[in-house]
Amino acid sequence: MLRLYDTRRRAVVPFRPLSSTITLYVCGVTPYDTTHLGHARTFLAFDVLVRHLEAGGKAVRYAQNVTDIDESILQRAARDGVSWRDLGRREERAFLADMRRLGWRKPDVMPHATREIPSMRRMIDVLLEKGCAYEINGGVYFDTSRAPQYGELSRFSVARMRRILAAQDDAALDDPQRRNPVDFALWRRVPSGPMWPSRYGRGRPGWHIECSAMSLRHLGPRIDIHGGGSDLVYPHHENEIAQSECATGQRPFVGWWMHTGPVRLEAEKMSKSLGNMIFVRTALETTTRQALRLYLLDSHYRRPFDHDEEKLMRAGERATALADALGRGPVGPVGRDSVTRDVLAALDDDLDTRTAIRALERGARTSSSTAKRSLRHLARHLLGVL
């Protein structure tokens, strides 16, 4: 049985979906810069998860959003003197091209924030009607006092929450008169930039409401798995839980919260804001898709990952050695040999791709020709390293 770690429960728990179709929502890109290895590692982890579920005969409905309106995009567009729409479209095309080169299983639906404004306004209306939100100076804020379980995902103190909020790109736009410093914007009246009409006044939505509205519209009020980088636990995912459960009256909003560890460069988290990024397209200039996938998957998804050029070079050698050991020939079907069982058992154990890859490498050197048909299938269609 597949067992997955749930951040909310702080435990690895047997995975039991709500229905025959598994629903998965992954927080996607804010397209204002090219895809770095941190993005790729997160999306490849969920790529393998979906492949594994589908290989086991499960139907998966996979949604991943595109945050194409955001303060970060507006700030970068202003800095570069370009249209925010043109910037977003250009960088989204680059992201999709990078992920295609990595052999990504594209999500079933990729909703864009700018196209989902009506669904966000509808959810805000519901929150106001239920008394979970309030209007102030032309904006709308979520009242965190109406969410009794607020903070259960992050388990952060209010003081820590406030420190994190002060460092957000949109911190300067928050109304100082909101009832509580951790109350968050659902809709903002803004002095400039793109705006949309609403009954609360012209403005634009807050960041968090987009994912709640999109997951509700495309996947339903409760979903099986919600994923993203560990930096999204607070405030983004914490706020999603509060507004989604208040709006729908259904709990829990998410069965399993899966968070990937950061990719670090010289002990610092790889991020756009710090500018310390290794881009996917740069890495692929000197290595193959299979090698880069092996490199990024050769560590448990929940652990921090320290980029190491020597390890990346060795990953190229390992990918070549694996292909040579597996040889050419028929691919599949999945067999019952001990190595196949070991690889699948590792993936069932909280998606332990590192152990799965190591088992595959050992088995490729010693398995029979019949078993290698199965191992070629796993290497190519589940892990994407062949």
XYZ file of C-alpha atoms in Angstrom:
386
model
C 0.000 0.000 0.000
C 1.182 3.509 -0.811
C 2.085 5.479 2.323
C 2.698 9.225 2.190
C 3.878 11.785 4.712
C 1.210 14.353 5.597
C 2.622 17.661 6.831
C -0.543 18.437 8.805
C -0.417 15.181 10.779
C 3.421 15.030 10.873
C 3.276 11.330 10.028
C 3.558 8.845 7.173
C 0.016 7.573 6.710
C -1.492 4.904 4.385
C -2.953 6.682 1.386
C -6.703 6.211 1.024
C -8.230 8.557 -1.579
C -11.746 9.938 -1.322
C -12.923 8.325 -4.567
C -11.777 6.234 -7.511
C -10.267 9.314 -9.172
C -7.380 10.722 -7.138
C -7.302 14.516 -7.019
C -3.953 16.299 -6.903
C -3.260 20.038 -6.812
C 0.301 21.365 -6.995
C 1.179 25.028 -6.587
C 2.835 26.016 -9.844
C 5.055 28.779 -11.100
C 4.865 32.536 -10.886
C 6.317 33.140 -14.347
C 8.784 35.973 -14.077
C 12.071 34.086 -14.458
C 13.357 30.895 -16.037
C 12.896 27.467 -14.405
C 15.568 26.683 -11.800
C 16.482 23.335 -10.259
C 14.295 23.983 -7.216
C 11.219 24.203 -9.439
C 12.287 21.139 -11.395
C 12.857 19.003 -8.304
C 9.403 19.796 -6.912
C 7.583 19.143 -10.175
C 9.563 15.960 -10.891
C 8.635 14.547 -7.476
C 4.949 14.939 -8.325
C 5.625 13.715 -11.857
C 6.886 10.409 -10.404
C 3.967 10.268 -7.947
C 1.423 10.596 -10.764
C 3.266 8.068 -12.934
C 3.347 5.614 -10.014
C -0.348 6.015 -9.257
C -1.355 5.661 -12.897
C 0.926 2.649 -13.373
C -0.980 1.034 -10.509
C -4.238 1.455 -12.407
C -5.452 4.584 -10.586
C -7.127 7.496 -12.353
C -5.576 10.857 -11.453
C -6.971 14.351 -11.948
C -3.915 16.627 -11.681
C -4.166 20.428 -11.541
C -1.283 22.885 -11.351
C -1.883 26.618 -11.373
C -0.035 29.442 -13.103
C 0.106 32.599 -10.979
C 0.214 35.025 -13.885
C -0.725 38.079 -11.780
C 1.345 38.676 -8.679
C 3.337 41.474 -7.044
C 6.571 39.682 -7.987
C 5.640 39.748 -11.686
C 4.634 43.403 -11.481
C 7.864 44.359 -9.739
C 10.026 42.468 -12.258
C 8.113 43.915 -15.233
C 8.531 47.438 -13.853
C 12.243 46.854 -13.288
C 12.736 45.557 -16.835
C 10.389 48.078 -18.474
C 8.176 45.428 -20.082
C 4.473 44.574 -20.003
C 3.594 42.274 -17.106
C 1.434 40.203 -19.453
C 4.250 39.836 -21.991
C 6.709 38.909 -19.240
C 4.370 36.251 -17.843
C 3.598 34.717 -21.226
C 7.278 34.601 -22.223
C 8.399 32.980 -18.974
C 5.499 30.518 -18.959
C 6.479 29.355 -22.447
C 10.056 28.933 -21.233
C 8.900 26.948 -18.193
C 6.765 24.591 -20.284
C 9.637 24.060 -22.722
C 12.023 23.246 -19.864
C 9.616 20.755 -18.307
C 8.923 19.085 -21.655
C 12.654 18.557 -22.054
C 12.612 16.803 -18.657
C 9.907 14.402 -19.844
C 7.269 15.847 -17.530
C 3.796 14.333 -17.337
C 1.903 17.578 -17.914
C -0.996 18.292 -15.518
C -4.521 17.665 -16.779
C -5.445 21.292 -16.190
C -3.294 24.398 -15.696
C -5.618 27.230 -14.642
C -4.319 30.802 -14.832
C -5.045 33.310 -12.088
C -6.117 36.044 -14.516
C -8.731 33.721 -16.057
C -10.151 32.632 -12.702
C -11.095 36.038 -11.245
C -14.868 35.264 -11.343
C -14.434 32.094 -9.263
C -12.296 34.022 -6.760
C -14.955 36.726 -6.414
C -17.611 34.047 -5.850
C -15.579 32.492 -3.050
C -14.960 35.893 -1.455
C -18.712 36.579 -1.559
C -19.366 33.290 0.268
C -16.766 34.122 2.922
C -18.329 37.535 3.489
C -21.822 36.045 3.729
C -20.620 33.521 6.315
C -18.907 36.202 8.397
C -15.460 34.735 7.768
C -14.246 37.894 6.020
C -14.698 41.646 6.367
C -14.401 44.722 4.184
C -12.038 47.526 5.047
C -11.097 50.585 2.968
C -12.173 48.977 -0.301
C -10.451 45.679 0.383
C -11.561 42.357 1.834
C -9.636 40.442 4.509
C -10.066 36.965 5.923
C -10.809 36.927 9.645
C -8.438 34.288 11.030
C -10.322 34.255 14.341
C -13.127 32.436 12.456
C -10.802 29.506 11.697
C -10.386 27.580 14.988
C -7.665 25.327 13.547
C -5.633 28.203 12.085
C -1.948 27.368 12.429
C -2.348 23.580 12.548
C -0.361 23.036 9.338
C 2.688 25.188 10.121
C 2.472 25.074 13.930
C 4.130 28.487 13.936
C 3.743 31.017 16.728
C 1.992 34.301 15.909
C 5.326 36.079 16.336
C 6.943 33.854 13.719
C 3.984 34.304 11.389
C 4.328 38.072 11.645
C 8.045 37.931 10.838
C 7.372 35.858 7.731
C 4.531 38.117 6.606
C 6.734 41.209 6.918
C 9.128 39.716 4.337
C 6.478 38.937 1.690
C 6.497 40.814 -1.635
C 3.001 42.157 -1.008
C 3.537 43.170 2.641
C 3.462 46.900 1.851
C -0.050 46.536 0.389
C -1.611 45.112 3.556
C -4.015 47.464 5.316
C -2.593 48.387 8.742
C -6.170 48.712 10.044
C -7.054 45.033 9.552
C -8.373 43.429 12.719
C -5.437 41.092 13.274
C -1.893 41.325 11.867
C -2.197 37.766 10.501
C -5.525 38.403 8.745
C -4.805 38.146 5.040
C -6.055 39.881 1.914
C -8.706 38.270 -0.254
C -9.161 41.376 -2.400
C -7.098 44.554 -2.409
C -7.830 48.072 -3.493
C -4.539 49.092 -5.083
C -3.251 52.484 -6.228
C -1.893 51.309 -9.589
C -1.306 48.356 -11.852
C -3.805 45.866 -13.271
C -7.254 45.898 -11.674
C -10.545 44.076 -12.080
C -14.063 45.206 -11.152
C -15.839 43.778 -8.116
C -18.661 44.780 -5.800
C -16.002 45.737 -3.241
C -14.379 48.122 -5.724
C -11.768 47.875 -8.451
C -8.657 45.999 -7.404
C -7.032 42.606 -7.622
C -7.205 39.379 -5.629
C -4.820 38.380 -2.901
C -2.379 35.569 -3.599
C -3.933 32.832 -1.449
C -7.525 32.980 -2.718
C -6.505 31.931 -6.222
C -5.481 28.371 -5.280
C -8.545 27.788 -3.105
C -10.848 28.993 -5.886
C -9.046 26.999 -8.572
C -8.925 23.751 -6.605
C -12.634 24.096 -5.752
C -13.606 24.712 -9.382
C -11.398 22.069 -10.973
C -11.156 19.366 -8.284
C -13.996 19.885 -5.799
C -14.342 20.987 -2.163
C -12.029 18.306 -0.781
C -8.925 16.981 -2.507
C -6.653 14.031 -1.846
C -3.197 15.556 -2.223
C -1.963 19.143 -2.261
C 1.692 19.761 -2.946
C 4.364 22.389 -3.299
C 7.655 23.562 -1.868
C 8.148 23.641 1.893
C 8.372 27.451 1.759
C 4.629 27.490 0.965
C 3.523 25.899 4.247
C 3.077 29.378 5.709
C 1.473 31.646 4.743
C 0.119 30.208 1.511
C -1.085 26.732 2.430
C -2.109 27.680 5.944
C -4.331 30.379 4.474
C -5.724 28.054 1.827
C -6.945 25.685 4.532
C -8.652 28.468 6.487
C -10.511 30.055 3.584
C -11.408 26.792 1.837
C -12.829 25.117 4.925
C -14.724 28.263 5.936
C -16.183 28.641 2.432
C -17.231 25.024 1.874
C -17.904 23.920 5.454
C -16.028 20.694 4.662
C -12.984 19.439 6.541
C -10.288 18.478 5.952
C -9.786 20.466 2.778
C -6.760 18.265 1.944
C -6.090 14.652 2.916
C -2.314 14.698 2.395
C -0.128 17.798 2.318
C 3.139 16.973 0.527
C 6.008 19.457 0.700
C 9.367 19.202 -1.036
C 12.598 20.336 0.585
C 14.460 23.313 -0.893
C 17.320 23.068 -3.373
C 20.266 24.986 -1.931
C 23.336 26.537 -3.503
C 26.213 27.102 -1.087
C 23.861 26.590 1.890
C 21.353 29.211 0.657
C 17.905 28.270 -0.663
C 17.857 28.557 -4.451
C 15.329 31.281 -5.222
C 14.502 34.063 -7.629
C 14.625 36.691 -4.909
C 18.220 35.786 -3.991
C 19.264 35.361 -7.617
C 21.326 32.229 -6.803
C 19.804 29.965 -9.392
C 20.968 27.115 -11.578
C 18.575 26.973 -14.499
C 17.257 23.770 -16.055
C 18.199 24.866 -19.551
C 21.749 25.664 -18.391
C 22.129 22.243 -16.772
C 20.832 20.524 -19.909
C 23.594 22.134 -21.954
C 26.087 19.763 -20.345
C 23.998 16.745 -19.334
C 21.030 14.681 -20.480
C 17.413 14.669 -19.390
C 17.855 11.213 -17.872
C 20.922 12.287 -15.907
C 19.274 15.447 -14.575
C 16.204 13.496 -13.490
C 18.394 10.900 -11.774
C 20.352 13.676 -10.043
C 17.262 15.506 -8.727
C 15.420 12.318 -7.734
C 18.443 10.771 -5.977
C 17.396 12.266 -2.648
C 14.163 11.974 -0.677
C 11.762 14.697 -1.780
C 11.226 16.006 1.770
C 14.933 16.576 2.429
C 16.862 19.743 1.514
C 18.992 19.188 -1.581
C 22.433 20.778 -1.912
C 23.424 21.366 -5.516
C 26.797 19.823 -6.318
C 28.293 20.041 -9.806
C 30.456 16.955 -9.209
C 27.385 14.904 -8.249
C 25.601 16.173 -11.345
C 28.539 15.041 -13.482
C 28.526 11.632 -11.766
C 24.769 11.407 -12.380
C 25.560 11.551 -16.092
C 27.960 8.646 -15.681
C 25.422 6.709 -13.612
C 22.651 7.258 -16.171
C 24.932 5.978 -18.935
C 25.979 2.959 -16.851
C 22.329 2.176 -16.067
C 21.364 2.299 -19.736
C 24.294 0.039 -20.631
C 23.437 -2.448 -17.868
C 19.753 -2.602 -18.795
C 20.606 -2.908 -22.466
C 18.269 -2.660 -25.403
C 15.221 -4.808 -25.858
C 11.529 -5.071 -25.020
C 10.173 -2.760 -22.325
C 7.781 -4.340 -19.817
C 5.477 -5.689 -18.703
C 6.075 -5.104 -14.997
C 7.247 -8.390 -13.531
C 7.268 -10.072 -10.144
C 11.033 -10.363 -9.747
C 12.651 -9.249 -6.499
C 14.240 -6.069 -7.923
C 10.961 -4.855 -9.429
C 9.306 -5.484 -6.062
C 12.074 -3.536 -4.299
C 11.715 -0.526 -6.614
C 7.927 -0.425 -6.254
C 8.152 -0.915 -2.482
C 10.491 2.088 -2.240
C 8.058 4.259 -4.176
C 5.222 3.022 -1.968
C 7.257 4.085 1.070
C 6.582 7.834 0.919
C 7.889 8.100 -2.645
C 11.471 7.144 -1.763
C 12.959 7.729 -5.201
C 16.535 7.524 -3.902
C 16.104 3.969 -2.654
C 14.177 3.078 -5.820
C 16.994 4.330 -8.057
C 19.677 2.541 -6.038
C 17.700 -0.725 -6.193
C 17.284 -0.277 -9.947
C 21.027 0.300 -10.425
C 21.946 -2.813 -8.406
C 19.362 -4.957 -10.141
C 20.335 -3.809 -13.614
C 23.765 -5.387 -13.142
C 22.543 -8.765 -11.867
C 19.038 -9.450 -13.159
C 18.031 -11.936 -15.823
C 17.055 -10.825 -19.307
C 13.381 -11.398 -18.438
C 13.613 -9.242 -15.310
C 15.382 -6.506 -17.251
C 12.263 -6.047 -19.394
C 10.441 -5.053 -16.224
C 13.311 -2.880 -14.984
C 13.500 -1.053 -18.306
C 9.803 -0.260 -17.897
C 10.325 1.131 -14.392
C 13.381 3.137 -15.414
C 11.694 4.654 -18.451
C 8.037 5.027 -17.512
C 8.079 5.530 -13.731
C 11.356 7.246 -12.938
C 12.188 8.638 -16.381
C 15.899 7.886 -15.994
C 16.256 5.706 -19.115
